[in-house]
Coordinates of C-alpha atoms and ligand atoms in Angstrom, one line a residue:
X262 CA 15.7 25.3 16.9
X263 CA 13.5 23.0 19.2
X264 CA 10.4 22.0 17.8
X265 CA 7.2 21.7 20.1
X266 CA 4.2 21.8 18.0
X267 CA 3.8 19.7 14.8
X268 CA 0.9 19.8 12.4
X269 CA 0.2 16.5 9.6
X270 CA -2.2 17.3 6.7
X271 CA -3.5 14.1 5.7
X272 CA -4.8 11.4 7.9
X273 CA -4.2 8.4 6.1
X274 CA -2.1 5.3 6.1
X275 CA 1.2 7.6 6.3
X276 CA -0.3 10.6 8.5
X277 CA -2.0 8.7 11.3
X278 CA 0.8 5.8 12.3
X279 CA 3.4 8.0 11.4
X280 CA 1.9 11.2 13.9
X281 CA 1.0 8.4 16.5
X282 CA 5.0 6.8 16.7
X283 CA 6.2 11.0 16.6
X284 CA 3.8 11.5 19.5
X285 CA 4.7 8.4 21.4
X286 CA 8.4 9.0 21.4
X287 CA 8.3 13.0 21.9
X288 CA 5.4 13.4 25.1
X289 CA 6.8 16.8 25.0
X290 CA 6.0 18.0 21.4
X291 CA 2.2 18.7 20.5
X292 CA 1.6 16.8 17.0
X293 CA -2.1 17.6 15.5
X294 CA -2.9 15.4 12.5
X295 CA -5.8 17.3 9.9
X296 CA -8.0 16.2 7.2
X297 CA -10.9 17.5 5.2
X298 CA -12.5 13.6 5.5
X299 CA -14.6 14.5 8.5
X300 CA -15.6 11.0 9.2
X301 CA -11.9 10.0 8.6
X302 CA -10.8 12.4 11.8
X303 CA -14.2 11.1 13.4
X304 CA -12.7 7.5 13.5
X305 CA -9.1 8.4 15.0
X306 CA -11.3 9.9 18.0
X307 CA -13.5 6.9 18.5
X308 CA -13.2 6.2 22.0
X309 CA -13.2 2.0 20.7
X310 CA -9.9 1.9 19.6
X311 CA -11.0 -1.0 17.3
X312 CA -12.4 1.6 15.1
X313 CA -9.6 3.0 14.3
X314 CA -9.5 4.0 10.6
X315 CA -6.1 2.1 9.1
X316 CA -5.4 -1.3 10.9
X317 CA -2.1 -1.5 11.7
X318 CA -0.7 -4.4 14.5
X319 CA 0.4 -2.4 17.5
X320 CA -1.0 1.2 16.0
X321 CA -4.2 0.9 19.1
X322 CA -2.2 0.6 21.5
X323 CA 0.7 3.9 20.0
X324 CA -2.7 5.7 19.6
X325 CA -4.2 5.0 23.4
X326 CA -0.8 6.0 24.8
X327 CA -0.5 9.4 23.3
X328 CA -4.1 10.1 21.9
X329 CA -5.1 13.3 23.9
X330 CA -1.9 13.4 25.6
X331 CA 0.1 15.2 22.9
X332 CA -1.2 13.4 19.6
X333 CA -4.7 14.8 18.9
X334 CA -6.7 14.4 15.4
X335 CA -9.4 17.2 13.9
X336 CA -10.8 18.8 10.8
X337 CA -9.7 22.8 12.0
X338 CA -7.0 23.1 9.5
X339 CA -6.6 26.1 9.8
X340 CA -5.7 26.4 13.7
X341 CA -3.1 23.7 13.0
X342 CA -1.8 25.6 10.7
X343 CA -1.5 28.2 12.4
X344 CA 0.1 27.0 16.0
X345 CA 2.9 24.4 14.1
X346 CA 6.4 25.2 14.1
X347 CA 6.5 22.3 11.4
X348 CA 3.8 21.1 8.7
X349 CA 4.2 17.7 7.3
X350 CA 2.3 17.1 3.9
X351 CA 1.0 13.6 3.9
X352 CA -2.0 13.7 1.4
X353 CA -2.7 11.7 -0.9
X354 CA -0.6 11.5 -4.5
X355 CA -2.7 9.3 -7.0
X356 CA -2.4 8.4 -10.7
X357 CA -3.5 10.9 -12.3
X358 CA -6.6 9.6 -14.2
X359 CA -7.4 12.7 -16.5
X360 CA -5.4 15.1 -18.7
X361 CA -1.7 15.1 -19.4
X362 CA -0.2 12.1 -17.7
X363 CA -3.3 10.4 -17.6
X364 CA -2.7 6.9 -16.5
X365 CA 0.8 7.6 -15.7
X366 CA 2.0 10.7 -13.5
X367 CA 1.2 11.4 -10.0
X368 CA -1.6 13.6 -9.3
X369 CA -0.4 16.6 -7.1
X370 CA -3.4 18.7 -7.1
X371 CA -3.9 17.9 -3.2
X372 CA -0.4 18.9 -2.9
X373 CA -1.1 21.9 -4.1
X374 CA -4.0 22.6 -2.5
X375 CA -2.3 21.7 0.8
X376 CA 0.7 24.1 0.0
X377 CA -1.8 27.3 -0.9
X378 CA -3.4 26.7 2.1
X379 CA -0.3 27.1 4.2
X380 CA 0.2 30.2 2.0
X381 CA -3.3 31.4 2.8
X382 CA -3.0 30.9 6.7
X383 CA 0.3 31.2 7.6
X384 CA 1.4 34.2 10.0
X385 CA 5.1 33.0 11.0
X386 CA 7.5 31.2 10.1
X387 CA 7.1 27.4 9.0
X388 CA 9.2 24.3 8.4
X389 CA 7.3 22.0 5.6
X390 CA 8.2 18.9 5.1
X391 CA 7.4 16.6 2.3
X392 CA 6.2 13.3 3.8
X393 CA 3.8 12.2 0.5
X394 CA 6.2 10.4 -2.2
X395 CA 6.4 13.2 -5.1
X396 CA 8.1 13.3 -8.2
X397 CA 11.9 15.0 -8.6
X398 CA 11.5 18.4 -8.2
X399 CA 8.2 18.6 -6.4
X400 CA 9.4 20.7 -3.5
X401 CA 10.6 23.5 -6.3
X402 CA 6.8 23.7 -6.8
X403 CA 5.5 24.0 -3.3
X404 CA 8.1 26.7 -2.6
X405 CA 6.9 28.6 -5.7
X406 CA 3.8 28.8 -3.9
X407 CA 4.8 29.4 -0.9
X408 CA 7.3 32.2 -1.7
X409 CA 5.2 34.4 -3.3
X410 CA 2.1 35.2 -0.9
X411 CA 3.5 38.4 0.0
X412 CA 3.3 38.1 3.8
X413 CA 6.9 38.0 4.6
X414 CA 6.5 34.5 6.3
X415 CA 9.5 32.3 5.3
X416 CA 9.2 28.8 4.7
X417 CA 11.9 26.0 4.8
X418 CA 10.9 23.0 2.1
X419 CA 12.2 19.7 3.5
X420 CA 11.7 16.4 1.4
X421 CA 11.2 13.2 4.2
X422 CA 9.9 10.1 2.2
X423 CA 7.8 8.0 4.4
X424 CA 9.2 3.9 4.0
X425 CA 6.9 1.8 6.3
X426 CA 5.4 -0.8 4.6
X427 CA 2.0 -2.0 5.4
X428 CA 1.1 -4.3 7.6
X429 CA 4.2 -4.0 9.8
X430 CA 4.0 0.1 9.7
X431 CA 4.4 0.6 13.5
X432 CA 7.8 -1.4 13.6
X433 CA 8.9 -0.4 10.3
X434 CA 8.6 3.8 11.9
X435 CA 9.9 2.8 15.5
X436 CA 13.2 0.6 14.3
X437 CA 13.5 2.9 11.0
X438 CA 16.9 1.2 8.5
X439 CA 17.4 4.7 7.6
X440 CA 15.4 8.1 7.9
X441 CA 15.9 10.4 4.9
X442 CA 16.0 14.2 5.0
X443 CA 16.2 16.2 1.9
X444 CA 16.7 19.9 2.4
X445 CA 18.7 22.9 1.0
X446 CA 22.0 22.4 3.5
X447 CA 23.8 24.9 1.4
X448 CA 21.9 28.0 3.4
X449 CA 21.9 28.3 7.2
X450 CA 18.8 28.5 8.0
X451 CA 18.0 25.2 5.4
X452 CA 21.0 23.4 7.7
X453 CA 18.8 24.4 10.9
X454 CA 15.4 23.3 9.2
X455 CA 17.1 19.9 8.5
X456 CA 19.0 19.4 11.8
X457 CA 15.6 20.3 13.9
X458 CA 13.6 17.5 11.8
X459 CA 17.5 14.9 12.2
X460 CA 16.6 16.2 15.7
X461 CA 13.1 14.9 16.3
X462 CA 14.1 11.2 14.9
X463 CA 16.8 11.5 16.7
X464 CA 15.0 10.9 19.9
X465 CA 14.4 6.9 19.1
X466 CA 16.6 6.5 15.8
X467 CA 20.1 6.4 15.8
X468 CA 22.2 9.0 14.5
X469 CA 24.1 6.8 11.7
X470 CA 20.5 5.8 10.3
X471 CA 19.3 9.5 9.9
X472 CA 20.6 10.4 6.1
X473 CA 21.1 14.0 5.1
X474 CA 21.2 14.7 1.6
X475 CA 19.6 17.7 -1.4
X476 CA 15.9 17.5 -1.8
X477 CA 16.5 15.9 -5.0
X478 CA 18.2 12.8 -4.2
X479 CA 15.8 12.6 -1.3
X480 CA 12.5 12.8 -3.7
X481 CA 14.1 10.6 -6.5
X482 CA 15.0 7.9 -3.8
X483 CA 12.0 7.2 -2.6
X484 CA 10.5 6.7 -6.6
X485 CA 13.9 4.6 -6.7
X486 CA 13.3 2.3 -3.4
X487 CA 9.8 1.3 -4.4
X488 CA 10.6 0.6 -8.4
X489 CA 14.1 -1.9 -7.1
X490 CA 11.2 -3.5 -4.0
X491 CA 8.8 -3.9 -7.0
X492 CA 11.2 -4.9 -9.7
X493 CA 12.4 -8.0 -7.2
X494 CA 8.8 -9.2 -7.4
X495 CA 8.2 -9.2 -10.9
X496 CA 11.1 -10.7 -11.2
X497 CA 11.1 -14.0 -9.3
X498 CA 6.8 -13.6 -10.7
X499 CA 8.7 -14.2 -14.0
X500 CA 11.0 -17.0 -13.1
X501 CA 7.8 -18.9 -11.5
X502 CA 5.7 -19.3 -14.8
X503 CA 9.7 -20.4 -16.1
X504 CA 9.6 -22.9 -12.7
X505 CA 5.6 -24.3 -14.0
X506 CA 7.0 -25.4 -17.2
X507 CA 9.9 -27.2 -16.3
X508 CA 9.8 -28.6 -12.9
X509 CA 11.5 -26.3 -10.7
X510 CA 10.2 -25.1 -7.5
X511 CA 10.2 -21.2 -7.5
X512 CA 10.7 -21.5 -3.9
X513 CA 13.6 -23.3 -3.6
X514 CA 14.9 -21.1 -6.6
X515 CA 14.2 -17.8 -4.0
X516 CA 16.3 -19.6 -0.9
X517 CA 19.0 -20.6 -3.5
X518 CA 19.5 -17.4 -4.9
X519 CA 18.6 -15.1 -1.7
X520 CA 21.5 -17.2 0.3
X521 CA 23.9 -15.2 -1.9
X522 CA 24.6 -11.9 0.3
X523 CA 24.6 -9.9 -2.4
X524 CA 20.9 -10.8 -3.4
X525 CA 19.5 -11.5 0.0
X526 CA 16.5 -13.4 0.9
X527 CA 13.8 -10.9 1.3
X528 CA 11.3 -9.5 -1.4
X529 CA 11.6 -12.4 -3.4
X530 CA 8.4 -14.3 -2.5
X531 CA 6.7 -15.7 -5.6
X532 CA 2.9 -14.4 -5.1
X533 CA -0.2 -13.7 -7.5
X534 CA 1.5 -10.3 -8.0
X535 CA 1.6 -7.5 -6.1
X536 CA -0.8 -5.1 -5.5
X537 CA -0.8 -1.4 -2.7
X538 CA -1.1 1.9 -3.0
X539 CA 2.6 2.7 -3.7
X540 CA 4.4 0.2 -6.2
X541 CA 2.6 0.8 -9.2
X542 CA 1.9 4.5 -8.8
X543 CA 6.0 5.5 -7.9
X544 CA 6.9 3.4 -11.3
X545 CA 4.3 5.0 -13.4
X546 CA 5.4 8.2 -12.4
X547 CA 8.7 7.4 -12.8
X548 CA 8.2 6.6 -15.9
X549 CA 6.4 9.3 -16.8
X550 CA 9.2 11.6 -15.9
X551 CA 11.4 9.7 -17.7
X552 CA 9.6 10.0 -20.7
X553 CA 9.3 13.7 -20.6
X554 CA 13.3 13.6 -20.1
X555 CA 13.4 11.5 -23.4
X556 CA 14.8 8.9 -21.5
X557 CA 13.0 6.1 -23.5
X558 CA 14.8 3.1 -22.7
X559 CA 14.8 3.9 -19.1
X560 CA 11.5 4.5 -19.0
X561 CA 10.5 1.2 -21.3
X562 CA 12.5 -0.9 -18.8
X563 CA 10.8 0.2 -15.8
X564 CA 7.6 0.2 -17.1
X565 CA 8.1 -3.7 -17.8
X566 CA 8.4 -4.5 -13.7
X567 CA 4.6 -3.1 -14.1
X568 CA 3.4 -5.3 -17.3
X569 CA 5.5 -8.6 -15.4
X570 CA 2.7 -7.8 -13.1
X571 CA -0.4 -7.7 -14.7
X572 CA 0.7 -10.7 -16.6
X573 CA 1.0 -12.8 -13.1
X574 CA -2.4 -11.6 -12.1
X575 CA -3.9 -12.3 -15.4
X576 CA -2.1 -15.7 -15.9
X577 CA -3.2 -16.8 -11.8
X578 CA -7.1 -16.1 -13.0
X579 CA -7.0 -18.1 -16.7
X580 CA -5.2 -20.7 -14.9
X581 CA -8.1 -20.8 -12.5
X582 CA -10.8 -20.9 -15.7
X583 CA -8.9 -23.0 -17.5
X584 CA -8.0 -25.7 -14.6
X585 CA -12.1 -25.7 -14.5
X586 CA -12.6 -26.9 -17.8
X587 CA -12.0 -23.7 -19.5
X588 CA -15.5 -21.8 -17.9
X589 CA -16.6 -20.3 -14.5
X590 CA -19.6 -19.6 -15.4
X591 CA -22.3 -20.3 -13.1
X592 CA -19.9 -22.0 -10.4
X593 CA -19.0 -20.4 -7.4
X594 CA -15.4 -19.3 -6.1
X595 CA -14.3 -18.8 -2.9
X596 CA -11.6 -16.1 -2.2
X597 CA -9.9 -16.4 0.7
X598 CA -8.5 -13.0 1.5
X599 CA -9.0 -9.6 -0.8
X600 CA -6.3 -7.4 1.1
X601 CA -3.4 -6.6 -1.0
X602 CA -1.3 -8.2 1.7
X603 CA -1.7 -9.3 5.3
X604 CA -1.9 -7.4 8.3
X605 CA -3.5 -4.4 7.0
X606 CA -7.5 -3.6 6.0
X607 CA -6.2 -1.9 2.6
X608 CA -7.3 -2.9 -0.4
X609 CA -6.0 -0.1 -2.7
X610 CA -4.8 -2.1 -6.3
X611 CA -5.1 -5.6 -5.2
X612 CA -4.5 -8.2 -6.9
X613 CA -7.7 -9.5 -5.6
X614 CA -9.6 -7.3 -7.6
X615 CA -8.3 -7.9 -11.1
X616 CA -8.7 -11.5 -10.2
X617 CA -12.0 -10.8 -9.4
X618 CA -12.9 -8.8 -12.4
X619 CA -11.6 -11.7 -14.6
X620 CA -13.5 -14.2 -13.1
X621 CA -16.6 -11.8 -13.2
X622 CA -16.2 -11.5 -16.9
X623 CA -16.3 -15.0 -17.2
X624 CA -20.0 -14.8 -15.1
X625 CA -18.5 -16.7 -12.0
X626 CA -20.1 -16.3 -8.4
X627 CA -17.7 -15.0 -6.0
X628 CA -17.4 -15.4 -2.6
X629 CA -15.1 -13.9 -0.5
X630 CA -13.7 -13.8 3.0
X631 CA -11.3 -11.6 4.8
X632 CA -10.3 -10.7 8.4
X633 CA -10.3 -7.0 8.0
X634 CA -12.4 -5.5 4.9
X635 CA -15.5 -4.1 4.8
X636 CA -18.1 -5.4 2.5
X637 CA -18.6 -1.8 1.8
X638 CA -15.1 -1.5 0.5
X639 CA -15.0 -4.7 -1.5
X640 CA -18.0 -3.3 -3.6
X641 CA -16.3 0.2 -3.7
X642 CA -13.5 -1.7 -5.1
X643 CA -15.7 -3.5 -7.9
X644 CA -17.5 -0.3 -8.9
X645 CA -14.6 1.5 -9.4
X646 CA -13.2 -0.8 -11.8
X647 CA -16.5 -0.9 -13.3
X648 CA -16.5 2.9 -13.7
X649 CA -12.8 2.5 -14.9
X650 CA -14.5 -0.1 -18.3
X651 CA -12.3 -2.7 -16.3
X652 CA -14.8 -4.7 -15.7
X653 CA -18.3 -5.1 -17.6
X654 CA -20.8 -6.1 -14.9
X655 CA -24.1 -4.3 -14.5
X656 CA -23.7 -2.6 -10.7
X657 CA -27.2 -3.8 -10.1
X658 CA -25.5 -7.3 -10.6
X659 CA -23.1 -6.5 -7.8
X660 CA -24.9 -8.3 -4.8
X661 CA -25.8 -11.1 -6.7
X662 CA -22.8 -12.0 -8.2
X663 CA -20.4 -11.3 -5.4
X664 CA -20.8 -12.0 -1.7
X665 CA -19.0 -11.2 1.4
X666 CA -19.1 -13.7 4.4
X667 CA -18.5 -13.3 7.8
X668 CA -17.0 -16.6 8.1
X669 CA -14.4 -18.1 6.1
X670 CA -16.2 -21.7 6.3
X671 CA -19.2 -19.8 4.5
X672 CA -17.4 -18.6 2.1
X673 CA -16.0 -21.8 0.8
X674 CA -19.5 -24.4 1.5
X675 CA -20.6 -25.4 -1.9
X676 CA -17.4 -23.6 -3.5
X677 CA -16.2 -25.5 -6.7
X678 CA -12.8 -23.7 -6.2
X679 CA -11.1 -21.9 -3.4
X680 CA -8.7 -18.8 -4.5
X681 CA -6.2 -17.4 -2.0
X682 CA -5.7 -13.8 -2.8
X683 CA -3.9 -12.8 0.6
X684 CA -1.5 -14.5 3.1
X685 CA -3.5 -13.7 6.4
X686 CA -1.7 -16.4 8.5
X687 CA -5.2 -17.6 10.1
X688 CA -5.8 -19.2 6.8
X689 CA -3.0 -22.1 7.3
X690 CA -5.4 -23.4 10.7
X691 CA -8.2 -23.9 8.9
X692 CA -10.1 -27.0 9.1
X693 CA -8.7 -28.4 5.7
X694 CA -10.8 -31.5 5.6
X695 CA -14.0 -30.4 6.8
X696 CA -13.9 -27.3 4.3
X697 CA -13.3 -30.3 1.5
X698 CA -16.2 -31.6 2.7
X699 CA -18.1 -29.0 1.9
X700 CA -17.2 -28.2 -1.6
X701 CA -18.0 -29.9 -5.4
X702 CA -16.2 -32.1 -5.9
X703 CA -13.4 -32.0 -7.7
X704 CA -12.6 -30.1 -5.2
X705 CA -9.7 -27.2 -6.6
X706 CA -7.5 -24.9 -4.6
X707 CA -5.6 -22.1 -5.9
X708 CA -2.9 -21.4 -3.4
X709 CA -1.9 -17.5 -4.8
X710 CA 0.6 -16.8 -2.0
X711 CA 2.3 -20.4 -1.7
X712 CA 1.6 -20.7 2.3
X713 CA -0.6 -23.8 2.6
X714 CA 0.5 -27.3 3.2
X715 CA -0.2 -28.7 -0.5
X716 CA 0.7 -31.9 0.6
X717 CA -2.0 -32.3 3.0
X718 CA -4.5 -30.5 1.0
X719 CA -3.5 -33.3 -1.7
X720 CA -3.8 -35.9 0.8
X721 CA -7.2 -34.7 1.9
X722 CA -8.1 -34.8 -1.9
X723 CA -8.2 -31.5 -3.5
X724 CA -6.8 -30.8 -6.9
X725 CA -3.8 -28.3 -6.2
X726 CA -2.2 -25.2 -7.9
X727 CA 0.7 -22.9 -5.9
X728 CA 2.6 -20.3 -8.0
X729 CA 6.1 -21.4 -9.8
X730 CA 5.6 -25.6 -8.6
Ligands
NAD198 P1 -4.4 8.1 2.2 O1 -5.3 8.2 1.0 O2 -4.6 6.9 3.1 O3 -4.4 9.4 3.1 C1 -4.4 10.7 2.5 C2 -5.3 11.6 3.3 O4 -5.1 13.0 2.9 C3 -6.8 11.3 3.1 O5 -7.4 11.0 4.4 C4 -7.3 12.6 2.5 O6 -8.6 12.9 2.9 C5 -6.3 13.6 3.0 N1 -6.3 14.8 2.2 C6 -6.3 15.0 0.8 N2 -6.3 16.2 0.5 C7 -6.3 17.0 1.6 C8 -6.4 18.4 1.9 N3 -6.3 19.3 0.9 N4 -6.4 18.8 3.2 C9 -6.4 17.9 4.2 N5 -6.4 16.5 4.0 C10 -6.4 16.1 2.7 O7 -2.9 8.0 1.6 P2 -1.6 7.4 2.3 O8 -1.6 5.9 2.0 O9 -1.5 7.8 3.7 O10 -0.5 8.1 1.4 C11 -0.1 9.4 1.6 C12 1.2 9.7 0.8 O11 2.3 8.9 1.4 C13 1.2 9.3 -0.7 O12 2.0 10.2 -1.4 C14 1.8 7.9 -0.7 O13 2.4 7.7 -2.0 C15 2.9 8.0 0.4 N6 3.3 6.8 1.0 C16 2.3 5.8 1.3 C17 2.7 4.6 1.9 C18 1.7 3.6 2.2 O14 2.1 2.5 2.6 N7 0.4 3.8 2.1 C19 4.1 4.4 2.2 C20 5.0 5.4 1.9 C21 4.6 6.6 1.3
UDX199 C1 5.8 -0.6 -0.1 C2 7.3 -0.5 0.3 O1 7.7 -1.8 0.8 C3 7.4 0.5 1.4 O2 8.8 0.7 1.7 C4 6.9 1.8 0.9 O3 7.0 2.9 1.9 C5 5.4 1.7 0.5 O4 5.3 0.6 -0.5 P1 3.7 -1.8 0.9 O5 3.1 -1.6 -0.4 O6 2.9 -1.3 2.1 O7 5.1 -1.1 1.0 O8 3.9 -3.3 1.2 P2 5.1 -4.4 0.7 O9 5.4 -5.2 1.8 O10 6.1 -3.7 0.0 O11 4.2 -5.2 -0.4 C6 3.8 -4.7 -1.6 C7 3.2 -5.8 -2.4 O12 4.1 -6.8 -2.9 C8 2.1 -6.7 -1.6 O13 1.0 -7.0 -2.5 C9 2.9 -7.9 -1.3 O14 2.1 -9.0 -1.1 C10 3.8 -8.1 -2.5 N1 5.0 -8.9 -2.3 C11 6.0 -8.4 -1.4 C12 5.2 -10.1 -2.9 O15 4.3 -10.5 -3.7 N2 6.3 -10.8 -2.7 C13 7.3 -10.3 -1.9 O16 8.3 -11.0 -1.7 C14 7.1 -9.1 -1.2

């Protein structure tokens, strides 16, 4: 089967790099990415490619090569429905924040809504492919739906977990480690559904690094990667509250133990926790489904890679109030950085924010810098967790309470304390001495990402605190 037009629902941090690096390495295959956000689509057109909704290093330039070539981004569903030999599913898959599972399970009512539209519009045959990260099982669902509209249109279900990270998403989808396919390779025609997706990657991945397997192990692998990245970060968190009691360095702990092959050096950076859309929402849901296997224990020791995590972000903010003689209030703290991690606009759980909130409740004045986020977002962020009890500011307050500079060297005149809540690299050329300058004096940094010089920020004359020294 050769595949020339491909359709994405969902234009999002998975839909739009992942279309663009399709479209750039097959000029010969049509791929259409859809969304209901009209002003979502709106920004993938804009003809300044700086607009560009997700920022991504290297997604501009993907998106001027092949943007009206063969990649090509609008709201008519239906048409691209209708004209796509394949249908990738890349909506959004939340916590689910009513009901059963509230607070727990992921929310697959776009899912479904996605998959009864394909039902709806349909008129031949279609290859769907599961590119959102869904629990085990998922795709039994969608083909429920989809095999009983009554038209007589057949659909192949193929489960293709996305893995780009963030802030390195263009690489991560152009030098893939593995591609994953999950499809029914028992039937002939699932076998040809799988080997025409194999065959698309196939184009710029090699063959050893494209992974055929059931739909299952496919689903439940994805849940599995994210919980074993996220479980290596709460654990070297925990060692680094060990590492402040007792002297040792939690970075020289990481290099001692990642030179071991079998541990390896990477995801074992002690930070103020971590934050994204994906980490906490794949372990919640897998330990939701755990539970409703009645596989407590399971469930119980995943759950814990989430609670190590709240602790670090909790324990980074008291260390803050109480290093400033145990109250904020009324003093003002810089934040240098409010992305969850470098390289990427998105703010979606960061640790920033619960920092924030903690410091709020504590009636500090925040200030806060960052390269790539909106204003506008920062105060979306507050008022959701205000609308979520999870933090108990008046919204009104908002604006007063919490400011958003332009300029980094703004954000920190007049601070009594400094935070940093991302690693942006930019932050390690700052003017160290003539930001001291600026500041009450004492003058107290709070390094949550470990990538200043402390040495010269000591030397300068700021009172110091890194995670796990
Ligand atoms: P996102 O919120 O950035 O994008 C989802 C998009 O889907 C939104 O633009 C939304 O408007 C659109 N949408 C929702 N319902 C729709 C509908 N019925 N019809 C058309 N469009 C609809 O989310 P994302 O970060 O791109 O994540 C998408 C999926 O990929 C999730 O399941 C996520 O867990 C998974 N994933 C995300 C990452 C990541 O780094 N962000 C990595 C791997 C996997
Ligand atoms: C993650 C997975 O890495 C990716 O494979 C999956 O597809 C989506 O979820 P992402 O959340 O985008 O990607 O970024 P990632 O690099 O994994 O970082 C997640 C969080 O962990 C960030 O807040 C980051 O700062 C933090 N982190 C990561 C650490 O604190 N220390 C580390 O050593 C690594």
């Amino acid at each position: 089967m050769i595949i020339n037009s491909i359709t994405c629902i969902g234009a999002g941090y998975v839909g739009g790099p992942t279309m663009a690096v399709i479209a750039r390495n097959c000029p010969d295959i049509k791929v259409t990415v859809v969304d209901v956000n009209e002003q979502r689509i709106a920004d993938w057109n804009d003809s300044n490619l700086d607009n560009l909704p997700v920022y991504e290093p290297g997604l501009k330039e993907v998106v001027a090569e092949a943007r009206g070539r063969n990649l090509f981004f609008s709201t008519d569903i239906d048409a691209a429905i209708s004209e796509a030999q394949m249908i990738f599913i890349s909506v959004n898959t939340p916590t689910k924040t009513y009901g059963t599972g509230k607070g727990m399970a992921a929310d697959l009512k776009f899912v479904e809504l996605v998959a009864r539209k394909i039902a709806e519009v349909a008129a031949s045959d279609k290859i769907v492919v599961e590119k959102s990260t869904l629990p085990v099982r998922t795709a039994q669902a969608i083909r429920s739906i989809l095999d009983n509209t009554g038209s007589g249109v057949k659909f192949q279900i193929l489960s293709n977990p996305e893995f780009l990270a963030e802030g390195t998403a263009v690489n991560d989808l152009q030098h893939a480690d593995r591609v994953l396919i999950g499809g029914d390779h028992h039937t002939a025609p699932g076998k040809e559904a799988m080997d025409a997706l194999a065959a698309i990657y196939g184009r710029w991945i090699p063959r050893e690094r494209i992974l055929l397997t059931n739909v299952w192990s496919s689903e439940l692998s994805k849940l599995t990667a994210n919980a074993f990245l996220a479980q290596r970060v709460s654990s070297i968190n925990a060692i680094s509250s060990l590492c402040e009691q007792t002297g040792a360095d939690v970075d020289e702990v990481a290099a001692a133990i990642g030179a071991d092959n079998r541990i390896g050096p990477r995801f074992l950076k002690a930070s103020v926790g971590f934050g994204g859309s994906c980490f906490q929402k794949d372990i919640l849901n897998l330990v939701y489904i755990c539970r409703s296997l009645n596989l407590h224990e399971v469930a119980e020791y995943w759950e814990q890679v989430v609670k190590m995590n709240d602790y670090q972000k909790q324990r980074f903010a008291r260390n803050i109030i109480s290093r400033l003689y145990n109250t904020v209030s009324g003093k003002k703290i810089a934040f240098l950085g409010w992305a969850f991690k470098k390289d990427t606009n998105d703010t979606r759980e960061t640790p920033a924010m619960y920092v924030a909130a903690a410091l709020l409740d504590d009636r500090a004045e925040i200030h806060i810098y960052d390269p790539k986020v909106s204003q506008e977002r920062i105060y979306g962020d507050l008022r959701n967790l205000i609308a979520q009890n999870q933090l108990t500011i008046d919204p009104a307050q908002l604006p007063d309470l919490v400011k958003v500079c332009k300029k980094p060297y703004d954000a920190c005149r007049n601070a009594h304390a400094i935070a940093v809540l991302t690693e942006w690299d930019e932050f390690k050329g700052y003017d160290w001495q003539q930001i001291y300058n600026d500041m009450f004096k004492p003058a107290f940094i709070f390094d949550g990402r470990n990538i200043l010089d402390i040495e010269v920020l000591k030397d300068i004359g700021f009172q110091t605190y890194q995670i796990g020294k």
